[in-house]
Amino acid sequence: MAYDFKKEQKQFYLPPKKPHIVDVPSMNYIAVRGHGNPNEKEGEYQMAIQLLYAVAFTIKMSKKGSYHIENYFDYVVPPLEGLWWQEGRSEMDMADKDSFSWISMIRLPDFVTRETFNWAVSEAGRKKDMDVSKAFYYTYQEGVCVQCMHTGGYDSETETLSAMEAFLDENGMQKDLSGMRRHHEIYLSDPRRCREDRLRTVLRIPVL
C-alpha cells in the first residue's frame, strides 16, 4: 500500500479544529517562489502549481521508467502547501491579495536527493515542454508553531487566525514571523471539486 503522509503523520496534516502547539521538524520540498494574487487566472501562482505537480508526479511515477531511485517507496503525493507574507508588513492583510509574496511547495519523501530532484525537474520540463527554471529544492526548518484546522473558504481564515492569536495570548506566547518563518497553509481540499464551506486548510504560524 502506498505511504500516505496525511494518514501516517496526522499531527502535521490532520490537526484538530482547536489551536494547539506543534513542533515541526525539518522537511524537504519542491518549491516555487512568486508574488501576486493567487486567484489570477493563468497567473504566476497557477503556473507554479502546474510546475510543482509536474515534478512531483515525475518522481512518483519514476517506478515505471528506467531511472532508478535508491530507497524508493510508493507514496501518495502530499498536499499542496504555501508560505505567505507581505513585504514590509508584520500582519497579513488577506484583502490585499495583489501584494502577497509566496513560496508554493509540495513535500518530498526523504529518499529524494538533490541529484534525484534535478533529474525530475529536467525530466518534467522535457516531457511537459514547460519552463522549469523556477523550481528549487527547499529545506524548511519550521520549529514550534501554533496550528489549527480551518474549515471554510480562504477569505474566512481571519476567524480561525483570531482564535489562534487568542490562544497565544492566553498561553503567554507570541508570533515569530522573523527571517524565513512564515504564515503557513496546507491545502487538504481541491477547491475545484469541493464546496467552499467544506474546504479544509491547515493553518500554522511560528511562535516564540
PDB file of N, CA and C in Angstrom, residues 87-184:
ATOM      1  N   GLU A  87       5.588  42.029   2.013  1.00  0.00           N
ATOM      2  CA  GLU A  87       6.799  42.788   2.327  1.00  0.00           C
ATOM      3  C   GLU A  87       6.463  44.051   3.117  1.00  0.00           C
ATOM      4  N   GLY A  88       7.206  44.258   4.201  1.00  0.00           N
ATOM      5  CA  GLY A  88       7.043  45.461   4.997  1.00  0.00           C
ATOM      6  C   GLY A  88       5.882  45.422   5.971  1.00  0.00           C
ATOM      7  N   ARG A  89       5.205  44.269   6.083  1.00  0.00           N
ATOM      8  CA  ARG A  89       4.066  44.168   6.982  1.00  0.00           C
ATOM      9  C   ARG A  89       4.292  43.040   7.982  1.00  0.00           C
ATOM     10  N   SER A  90       3.924  43.308   9.224  1.00  0.00           N
ATOM     11  CA  SER A  90       4.043  42.268  10.254  1.00  0.00           C
ATOM     12  C   SER A  90       2.766  41.449  10.363  1.00  0.00           C
ATOM     13  N   GLU A  91       1.647  41.997   9.841  1.00  0.00           N
ATOM     14  CA  GLU A  91       0.368  41.300   9.851  1.00  0.00           C
ATOM     15  C   GLU A  91      -0.097  41.096   8.411  1.00  0.00           C
ATOM     16  N   MET A  92      -0.734  39.949   8.160  1.00  0.00           N
ATOM     17  CA  MET A  92      -1.241  39.658   6.829  1.00  0.00           C
ATOM     18  C   MET A  92      -2.560  40.394   6.596  1.00  0.00           C
ATOM     19  N   ASP A  93      -2.644  41.128   5.488  1.00  0.00           N
ATOM     20  CA  ASP A  93      -3.899  41.746   5.063  1.00  0.00           C
ATOM     21  C   ASP A  93      -4.488  40.844   3.989  1.00  0.00           C
ATOM     22  N   MET A  94      -5.439  39.994   4.385  1.00  0.00           N
ATOM     23  CA  MET A  94      -5.988  38.995   3.482  1.00  0.00           C
ATOM     24  C   MET A  94      -6.751  39.613   2.312  1.00  0.00           C
ATOM     25  N   ALA A  95      -7.158  40.869   2.451  1.00  0.00           N
ATOM     26  CA  ALA A  95      -7.912  41.519   1.381  1.00  0.00           C
ATOM     27  C   ALA A  95      -7.004  42.039   0.264  1.00  0.00           C
ATOM     28  N   ASP A  96      -5.740  42.259   0.591  1.00  0.00           N
ATOM     29  CA  ASP A  96      -4.798  42.822  -0.392  1.00  0.00           C
ATOM     30  C   ASP A  96      -3.993  41.698  -1.033  1.00  0.00           C
ATOM     31  N   LYS A  97      -4.645  40.902  -1.849  1.00  0.00           N
ATOM     32  CA  LYS A  97      -4.004  39.720  -2.425  1.00  0.00           C
ATOM     33  C   LYS A  97      -2.929  40.073  -3.452  1.00  0.00           C
ATOM     34  N   ASP A  98      -3.036  41.219  -4.074  1.00  0.00           N
ATOM     35  CA  ASP A  98      -2.044  41.598  -5.084  1.00  0.00           C
ATOM     36  C   ASP A  98      -0.657  41.795  -4.478  1.00  0.00           C
ATOM     37  N   SER A  99      -0.595  42.039  -3.165  1.00  0.00           N
ATOM     38  CA  SER A  99       0.706  42.280  -2.520  1.00  0.00           C
ATOM     39  C   SER A  99       1.286  41.015  -1.879  1.00  0.00           C
ATOM     40  N   PHE A 100       0.625  39.876  -2.083  1.00  0.00           N
ATOM     41  CA  PHE A 100       1.128  38.633  -1.499  1.00  0.00           C
ATOM     42  C   PHE A 100       2.461  38.228  -2.122  1.00  0.00           C
ATOM     43  N   SER A 101       3.389  37.822  -1.286  1.00  0.00           N
ATOM     44  CA  SER A 101       4.569  37.070  -1.718  1.00  0.00           C
ATOM     45  C   SER A 101       4.383  35.662  -1.193  1.00  0.00           C
ATOM     46  N   TRP A 102       4.889  34.672  -1.914  1.00  0.00           N
ATOM     47  CA  TRP A 102       4.623  33.299  -1.517  1.00  0.00           C
ATOM     48  C   TRP A 102       5.705  32.336  -1.995  1.00  0.00           C
ATOM     49  N   ILE A 103       5.798  31.238  -1.278  1.00  0.00           N
ATOM     50  CA  ILE A 103       6.547  30.074  -1.736  1.00  0.00           C
ATOM     51  C   ILE A 103       5.547  28.929  -1.749  1.00  0.00           C
ATOM     52  N   SER A 104       5.228  28.466  -2.935  1.00  0.00           N
ATOM     53  CA  SER A 104       4.307  27.341  -3.092  1.00  0.00           C
ATOM     54  C   SER A 104       5.138  26.066  -3.143  1.00  0.00           C
ATOM     55  N   MET A 105       4.660  24.992  -2.500  1.00  0.00           N
ATOM     56  CA  MET A 105       5.542  23.834  -2.366  1.00  0.00           C
ATOM     57  C   MET A 105       4.775  22.529  -2.136  1.00  0.00           C
ATOM     58  N   ILE A 106       5.450  21.422  -2.451  1.00  0.00           N
ATOM     59  CA  ILE A 106       4.947  20.077  -2.207  1.00  0.00           C
ATOM     60  C   ILE A 106       6.071  19.288  -1.548  1.00  0.00           C
ATOM     61  N   ARG A 107       5.739  18.607  -0.470  1.00  0.00           N
ATOM     62  CA  ARG A 107       6.747  17.877   0.294  1.00  0.00           C
ATOM     63  C   ARG A 107       7.359  16.728  -0.515  1.00  0.00           C
ATOM     64  N   LEU A 108       8.635  16.495  -0.274  1.00  0.00           N
ATOM     65  CA  LEU A 108       9.367  15.403  -0.910  1.00  0.00           C
ATOM     66  C   LEU A 108       9.621  14.275   0.094  1.00  0.00           C
ATOM     67  N   PRO A 109       9.497  13.027  -0.326  1.00  0.00           N
ATOM     68  CA  PRO A 109       9.923  11.916   0.541  1.00  0.00           C
ATOM     69  C   PRO A 109      11.417  12.028   0.818  1.00  0.00           C
ATOM     70  N   ASP A 110      11.863  11.461   1.918  1.00  0.00           N
ATOM     71  CA  ASP A 110      13.266  11.581   2.316  1.00  0.00           C
ATOM     72  C   ASP A 110      14.232  10.938   1.329  1.00  0.00           C
ATOM     73  N   PHE A 111      13.755  10.002   0.503  1.00  0.00           N
ATOM     74  CA  PHE A 111      14.677   9.355  -0.440  1.00  0.00           C
ATOM     75  C   PHE A 111      15.045  10.256  -1.623  1.00  0.00           C
ATOM     76  N   VAL A 112      14.400  11.406  -1.754  1.00  0.00           N
ATOM     77  CA  VAL A 112      14.687  12.308  -2.874  1.00  0.00           C
ATOM     78  C   VAL A 112      15.902  13.160  -2.546  1.00  0.00           C
ATOM     79  N   THR A 113      17.023  12.855  -3.180  1.00  0.00           N
ATOM     80  CA  THR A 113      18.242  13.640  -3.030  1.00  0.00           C
ATOM     81  C   THR A 113      18.206  14.832  -3.984  1.00  0.00           C
ATOM     82  N   ARG A 114      19.159  15.714  -3.853  1.00  0.00           N
ATOM     83  CA  ARG A 114      19.240  16.836  -4.789  1.00  0.00           C
ATOM     84  C   ARG A 114      19.490  16.339  -6.214  1.00  0.00           C
ATOM     85  N   GLU A 115      20.269  15.272  -6.330  1.00  0.00           N
ATOM     86  CA  GLU A 115      20.514  14.702  -7.657  1.00  0.00           C
ATOM     87  C   GLU A 115      19.211  14.192  -8.277  1.00  0.00           C
ATOM     88  N   THR A 116      18.418  13.473  -7.489  1.00  0.00           N
ATOM     89  CA  THR A 116      17.126  12.981  -7.974  1.00  0.00           C
ATOM     90  C   THR A 116      16.203  14.148  -8.300  1.00  0.00           C
ATOM     91  N   PHE A 117      16.218  15.160  -7.445  1.00  0.00           N
ATOM     92  CA  PHE A 117      15.389  16.343  -7.683  1.00  0.00           C
ATOM     93  C   PHE A 117      15.752  16.996  -9.022  1.00  0.00           C
ATOM     94  N   ASN A 118      17.033  17.186  -9.260  1.00  0.00           N
ATOM     95  CA  ASN A 118      17.468  17.826 -10.507  1.00  0.00           C
ATOM     96  C   ASN A 118      17.054  17.000 -11.724  1.00  0.00           C
ATOM     97  N   TRP A 119      17.155  15.672 -11.601  1.00  0.00           N
ATOM     98  CA  TRP A 119      16.702  14.808 -12.696  1.00  0.00           C
ATOM     99  C   TRP A 119      15.210  14.997 -12.945  1.00  0.00           C
ATOM    100  N   ALA A 120      14.405  15.015 -11.874  1.00  0.00           N
ATOM    101  CA  ALA A 120      12.956  15.119 -12.012  1.00  0.00           C
ATOM    102  C   ALA A 120      12.537  16.448 -12.632  1.00  0.00           C
ATOM    103  N   VAL A 121      13.194  17.523 -12.242  1.00  0.00           N
ATOM    104  CA  VAL A 121      12.879  18.836 -12.812  1.00  0.00           C
ATOM    105  C   VAL A 121      13.175  18.842 -14.304  1.00  0.00           C
ATOM    106  N   SER A 122      14.337  18.349 -14.670  1.00  0.00           N
ATOM    107  CA  SER A 122      14.711  18.290 -16.084  1.00  0.00           C
ATOM    108  C   SER A 122      13.755  17.401 -16.877  1.00  0.00           C
ATOM    109  N   GLU A 123      13.419  16.248 -16.306  1.00  0.00           N
ATOM    110  CA  GLU A 123      12.523  15.300 -16.981  1.00  0.00           C
ATOM    111  C   GLU A 123      11.122  15.873 -17.138  1.00  0.00           C
ATOM    112  N   ALA A 124      10.621  16.564 -16.123  1.00  0.00           N
ATOM    113  CA  ALA A 124       9.305  17.194 -16.208  1.00  0.00           C
ATOM    114  C   ALA A 124       9.283  18.262 -17.283  1.00  0.00           C
ATOM    115  N   GLY A 125      10.347  19.055 -17.365  1.00  0.00           N
ATOM    116  CA  GLY A 125      10.424  20.076 -18.395  1.00  0.00           C
ATOM    117  C   GLY A 125      10.437  19.490 -19.783  1.00  0.00           C
ATOM    118  N   ARG A 126      11.158  18.380 -19.935  1.00  0.00           N
ATOM    119  CA  ARG A 126      11.234  17.729 -21.251  1.00  0.00           C
ATOM    120  C   ARG A 126       9.896  17.122 -21.661  1.00  0.00           C
ATOM    121  N   LYS A 127       9.264  16.414 -20.744  1.00  0.00           N
ATOM    122  CA  LYS A 127       8.013  15.725 -21.071  1.00  0.00           C
ATOM    123  C   LYS A 127       6.844  16.680 -21.247  1.00  0.00           C
ATOM    124  N   LYS A 128       6.792  17.719 -20.417  1.00  0.00           N
ATOM    125  CA  LYS A 128       5.664  18.649 -20.447  1.00  0.00           C
ATOM    126  C   LYS A 128       5.928  19.868 -21.323  1.00  0.00           C
ATOM    127  N   ASP A 129       7.164  19.975 -21.836  1.00  0.00           N
ATOM    128  CA  ASP A 129       7.552  21.131 -22.649  1.00  0.00           C
ATOM    129  C   ASP A 129       7.222  22.428 -21.903  1.00  0.00           C
ATOM    130  N   MET A 130       7.725  22.542 -20.691  1.00  0.00           N
ATOM    131  CA  MET A 130       7.433  23.710 -19.870  1.00  0.00           C
ATOM    132  C   MET A 130       8.710  24.282 -19.268  1.00  0.00           C
ATOM    133  N   ASP A 131       8.640  25.544 -18.898  1.00  0.00           N
ATOM    134  CA  ASP A 131       9.767  26.216 -18.254  1.00  0.00           C
ATOM    135  C   ASP A 131       9.838  25.755 -16.808  1.00  0.00           C
ATOM    136  N   VAL A 132      10.919  25.108 -16.425  1.00  0.00           N
ATOM    137  CA  VAL A 132      11.059  24.575 -15.069  1.00  0.00           C
ATOM    138  C   VAL A 132      12.106  25.340 -14.262  1.00  0.00           C
ATOM    139  N   SER A 133      12.539  26.463 -14.777  1.00  0.00           N
ATOM    140  CA  SER A 133      13.663  27.180 -14.163  1.00  0.00           C
ATOM    141  C   SER A 133      13.351  27.725 -12.764  1.00  0.00           C
ATOM    142  N   LYS A 134      12.071  27.885 -12.431  1.00  0.00           N
ATOM    143  CA  LYS A 134      11.722  28.459 -11.130  1.00  0.00           C
ATOM    144  C   LYS A 134      11.627  27.414 -10.022  1.00  0.00           C
ATOM    145  N   ALA A 135      11.666  26.147 -10.354  1.00  0.00           N
ATOM    146  CA  ALA A 135      11.576  25.102  -9.330  1.00  0.00           C
ATOM    147  C   ALA A 135      12.894  24.994  -8.579  1.00  0.00           C
ATOM    148  N   PHE A 136      12.831  24.886  -7.261  1.00  0.00           N
ATOM    149  CA  PHE A 136      14.049  24.704  -6.481  1.00  0.00           C
ATOM    150  C   PHE A 136      13.799  23.763  -5.308  1.00  0.00           C
ATOM    151  N   TYR A 137      14.873  23.156  -4.845  1.00  0.00           N
ATOM    152  CA  TYR A 137      14.855  22.225  -3.709  1.00  0.00           C
ATOM    153  C   TYR A 137      14.918  23.056  -2.437  1.00  0.00           C
ATOM    154  N   TYR A 138      13.936  22.881  -1.573  1.00  0.00           N
ATOM    155  CA  TYR A 138      13.819  23.768  -0.413  1.00  0.00           C
ATOM    156  C   TYR A 138      13.702  22.954   0.871  1.00  0.00           C
ATOM    157  N   THR A 139      14.579  23.227   1.816  1.00  0.00           N
ATOM    158  CA  THR A 139      14.505  22.624   3.149  1.00  0.00           C
ATOM    159  C   THR A 139      13.971  23.671   4.113  1.00  0.00           C
ATOM    160  N   TYR A 140      12.849  23.363   4.750  1.00  0.00           N
ATOM    161  CA  TYR A 140      12.208  24.321   5.655  1.00  0.00           C
ATOM    162  C   TYR A 140      12.253  23.788   7.084  1.00  0.00           C
ATOM    163  N   GLN A 141      12.944  24.504   7.944  1.00  0.00           N
ATOM    164  CA  GLN A 141      13.041  24.178   9.362  1.00  0.00           C
ATOM    165  C   GLN A 141      12.027  25.045  10.090  1.00  0.00           C
ATOM    166  N   GLU A 142      10.850  24.515  10.320  1.00  0.00           N
ATOM    167  CA  GLU A 142       9.743  25.335  10.818  1.00  0.00           C
ATOM    168  C   GLU A 142       9.773  25.524  12.331  1.00  0.00           C
ATOM    169  N   GLY A 143       9.991  24.453  13.078  1.00  0.00           N
ATOM    170  CA  GLY A 143      10.075  24.561  14.524  1.00  0.00           C
ATOM    171  C   GLY A 143       8.723  24.651  15.207  1.00  0.00           C
ATOM    172  N   VAL A 144       8.691  25.356  16.335  1.00  0.00           N
ATOM    173  CA  VAL A 144       7.488  25.413  17.169  1.00  0.00           C
ATOM    174  C   VAL A 144       6.477  26.396  16.570  1.00  0.00           C
ATOM    175  N   CYS A 145       5.232  25.919  16.447  1.00  0.00           N
ATOM    176  CA  CYS A 145       4.175  26.714  15.819  1.00  0.00           C
ATOM    177  C   CYS A 145       2.857  26.518  16.558  1.00  0.00           C
ATOM    178  N   VAL A 146       1.943  27.461  16.359  1.00  0.00           N
ATOM    179  CA  VAL A 146       0.550  27.242  16.715  1.00  0.00           C
ATOM    180  C   VAL A 146      -0.136  26.769  15.438  1.00  0.00           C
ATOM    181  N   GLN A 147      -0.999  25.778  15.577  1.00  0.00           N
ATOM    182  CA  GLN A 147      -1.584  25.122  14.412  1.00  0.00           C
ATOM    183  C   GLN A 147      -3.075  24.881  14.656  1.00  0.00           C
ATOM    184  N   CYS A 148      -3.850  24.880  13.562  1.00  0.00           N
ATOM    185  CA  CYS A 148      -5.290  24.678  13.689  1.00  0.00           C
ATOM    186  C   CYS A 148      -5.857  24.274  12.329  1.00  0.00           C
ATOM    187  N   MET A 149      -6.910  23.449  12.335  1.00  0.00           N
ATOM    188  CA  MET A 149      -7.622  23.134  11.105  1.00  0.00           C
ATOM    189  C   MET A 149      -8.684  24.208  10.857  1.00  0.00           C
ATOM    190  N   HIS A 150      -8.658  24.779   9.661  1.00  0.00           N
ATOM    191  CA  HIS A 150      -9.683  25.752   9.260  1.00  0.00           C
ATOM    192  C   HIS A 150     -10.623  25.090   8.272  1.00  0.00           C
ATOM    193  N   THR A 151     -11.922  25.195   8.514  1.00  0.00           N
ATOM    194  CA  THR A 151     -12.924  24.681   7.593  1.00  0.00           C
ATOM    195  C   THR A 151     -13.700  25.854   7.013  1.00  0.00           C
ATOM    196  N   GLY A 152     -13.731  25.953   5.678  1.00  0.00           N
ATOM    197  CA  GLY A 152     -14.414  27.053   5.015  1.00  0.00           C
ATOM    198  C   GLY A 152     -13.541  27.701   3.962  1.00  0.00           C
ATOM    199  N   GLY A 153     -14.042  28.790   3.400  1.00  0.00           N
ATOM    200  CA  GLY A 153     -13.326  29.489   2.336  1.00  0.00           C
ATOM    201  C   GLY A 153     -12.065  30.165   2.836  1.00  0.00           C
ATOM    202  N   TYR A 154     -11.164  30.445   1.900  1.00  0.00           N
ATOM    203  CA  TYR A 154      -9.897  31.071   2.267  1.00  0.00           C
ATOM    204  C   TYR A 154     -10.088  32.476   2.841  1.00  0.00           C
ATOM    205  N   ASP A 155     -11.119  33.190   2.354  1.00  0.00           N
ATOM    206  CA  ASP A 155     -11.348  34.546   2.832  1.00  0.00           C
ATOM    207  C   ASP A 155     -11.896  34.583   4.252  1.00  0.00           C
ATOM    208  N   SER A 156     -12.340  33.436   4.769  1.00  0.00           N
ATOM    209  CA  SER A 156     -12.858  33.396   6.145  1.00  0.00           C
ATOM    210  C   SER A 156     -11.796  32.925   7.143  1.00  0.00           C
ATOM    211  N   GLU A 157     -10.551  32.803   6.687  1.00  0.00           N
ATOM    212  CA  GLU A 157      -9.483  32.337   7.563  1.00  0.00           C
ATOM    213  C   GLU A 157      -9.238  33.278   8.741  1.00  0.00           C
ATOM    214  N   THR A 158      -9.611  34.541   8.588  1.00  0.00           N
ATOM    215  CA  THR A 158      -9.349  35.516   9.654  1.00  0.00           C
ATOM    216  C   THR A 158      -9.992  35.093  10.967  1.00  0.00           C
ATOM    217  N   GLU A 159     -11.148  34.404  10.896  1.00  0.00           N
ATOM    218  CA  GLU A 159     -11.823  33.954  12.119  1.00  0.00           C
ATOM    219  C   GLU A 159     -10.964  32.933  12.858  1.00  0.00           C
ATOM    220  N   THR A 160     -10.429  31.974  12.124  1.00  0.00           N
ATOM    221  CA  THR A 160      -9.583  30.947  12.738  1.00  0.00           C
ATOM    222  C   THR A 160      -8.274  31.557  13.213  1.00  0.00           C
ATOM    223  N   LEU A 161      -7.708  32.468  12.433  1.00  0.00           N
ATOM    224  CA  LEU A 161      -6.462  33.119  12.830  1.00  0.00           C
ATOM    225  C   LEU A 161      -6.639  33.929  14.113  1.00  0.00           C
ATOM    226  N   SER A 162      -7.804  34.547  14.270  1.00  0.00           N
ATOM    227  CA  SER A 162      -8.084  35.302  15.502  1.00  0.00           C
ATOM    228  C   SER A 162      -8.115  34.364  16.704  1.00  0.00           C
ATOM    229  N   ALA A 163      -8.705  33.178  16.520  1.00  0.00           N
ATOM    230  CA  ALA A 163      -8.744  32.187  17.600  1.00  0.00           C
ATOM    231  C   ALA A 163      -7.341  31.716  17.955  1.00  0.00           C
ATOM    232  N   MET A 164      -6.475  31.583  16.940  1.00  0.00           N
ATOM    233  CA  MET A 164      -5.097  31.172  17.180  1.00  0.00           C
ATOM    234  C   MET A 164      -4.333  32.246  17.955  1.00  0.00           C
ATOM    235  N   GLU A 165      -4.566  33.498  17.618  1.00  0.00           N
ATOM    236  CA  GLU A 165      -3.895  34.584  18.323  1.00  0.00           C
ATOM    237  C   GLU A 165      -4.377  34.677  19.768  1.00  0.00           C
ATOM    238  N   ALA A 166      -5.677  34.444  19.990  1.00  0.00           N
ATOM    239  CA  ALA A 166      -6.213  34.455  21.347  1.00  0.00           C
ATOM    240  C   ALA A 166      -5.586  33.329  22.173  1.00  0.00           C
ATOM    241  N   PHE A 167      -5.383  32.189  21.541  1.00  0.00           N
ATOM    242  CA  PHE A 167      -4.731  31.057  22.211  1.00  0.00           C
ATOM    243  C   PHE A 167      -3.313  31.425  22.634  1.00  0.00           C
ATOM    244  N   LEU A 168      -2.589  32.109  21.766  1.00  0.00           N
ATOM    245  CA  LEU A 168      -1.224  32.523  22.106  1.00  0.00           C
ATOM    246  C   LEU A 168      -1.226  33.500  23.276  1.00  0.00           C
ATOM    247  N   ASP A 169      -2.155  34.463  23.266  1.00  0.00           N
ATOM    248  CA  ASP A 169      -2.244  35.430  24.358  1.00  0.00           C
ATOM    249  C   ASP A 169      -2.516  34.729  25.688  1.00  0.00           C
ATOM    250  N   GLU A 170      -3.409  33.749  25.647  1.00  0.00           N
ATOM    251  CA  GLU A 170      -3.780  33.032  26.867  1.00  0.00           C
ATOM    252  C   GLU A 170      -2.610  32.225  27.436  1.00  0.00           C
ATOM    253  N   ASN A 171      -1.697  31.824  26.540  1.00  0.00           N
ATOM    254  CA  ASN A 171      -0.592  30.971  26.960  1.00  0.00           C
ATOM    255  C   ASN A 171       0.745  31.708  27.025  1.00  0.00           C
ATOM    256  N   GLY A 172       0.689  33.036  26.961  1.00  0.00           N
ATOM    257  CA  GLY A 172       1.896  33.842  27.107  1.00  0.00           C
ATOM    258  C   GLY A 172       2.903  33.643  25.986  1.00  0.00           C
ATOM    259  N   MET A 173       2.415  33.399  24.775  1.00  0.00           N
ATOM    260  CA  MET A 173       3.294  33.189  23.631  1.00  0.00           C
ATOM    261  C   MET A 173       3.015  34.269  22.591  1.00  0.00           C
ATOM    262  N   GLN A 174       3.928  34.404  21.630  1.00  0.00           N
ATOM    263  CA  GLN A 174       3.724  35.373  20.576  1.00  0.00           C
ATOM    264  C   GLN A 174       4.216  34.848  19.238  1.00  0.00           C
ATOM    265  N   LYS A 175       3.663  35.413  18.175  1.00  0.00           N
ATOM    266  CA  LYS A 175       4.054  35.019  16.826  1.00  0.00           C
ATOM    267  C   LYS A 175       5.503  35.394  16.558  1.00  0.00           C
ATOM    268  N   ASP A 176       6.145  34.603  15.702  1.00  0.00           N
ATOM    269  CA  ASP A 176       7.521  34.890  15.302  1.00  0.00           C
ATOM    270  C   ASP A 176       7.614  34.772  13.783  1.00  0.00           C
ATOM    271  N   LEU A 177       7.390  35.881  13.106  1.00  0.00           N
ATOM    272  CA  LEU A 177       7.448  35.897  11.650  1.00  0.00           C
ATOM    273  C   LEU A 177       8.739  36.557  11.176  1.00  0.00           C
ATOM    274  N   SER A 178       9.813  36.240  11.877  1.00  0.00           N
ATOM    275  CA  SER A 178      11.124  36.789  11.528  1.00  0.00           C
ATOM    276  C   SER A 178      11.857  35.847  10.582  1.00  0.00           C
ATOM    277  N   GLY A 179      12.838  36.403   9.865  1.00  0.00           N
ATOM    278  CA  GLY A 179      13.625  35.573   8.949  1.00  0.00           C
ATOM    279  C   GLY A 179      12.748  34.903   7.911  1.00  0.00           C
ATOM    280  N   MET A 180      12.894  33.578   7.775  1.00  0.00           N
ATOM    281  CA  MET A 180      12.089  32.831   6.815  1.00  0.00           C
ATOM    282  C   MET A 180      10.927  32.102   7.476  1.00  0.00           C
ATOM    283  N   ARG A 181      10.599  32.449   8.718  1.00  0.00           N
ATOM    284  CA  ARG A 181       9.430  31.859   9.373  1.00  0.00           C
ATOM    285  C   ARG A 181       8.196  32.594   8.869  1.00  0.00           C
ATOM    286  N   ARG A 182       7.264  31.853   8.291  1.00  0.00           N
ATOM    287  CA  ARG A 182       6.145  32.456   7.570  1.00  0.00           C
ATOM    288  C   ARG A 182       4.797  31.873   7.984  1.00  0.00           C
ATOM    289  N   HIS A 183       3.744  32.627   7.680  1.00  0.00           N
ATOM    290  CA  HIS A 183       2.378  32.113   7.733  1.00  0.00           C
ATOM    291  C   HIS A 183       2.302  30.934   6.768  1.00  0.00           C
ATOM    292  N   HIS A 184       1.854  29.772   7.271  1.00  0.00           N
ATOM    293  CA  HIS A 184       1.937  28.521   6.515  1.00  0.00           C
ATOM    294  C   HIS A 184       0.542  27.930   6.358  1.00  0.00           C
TER     295      HIS A 184
END
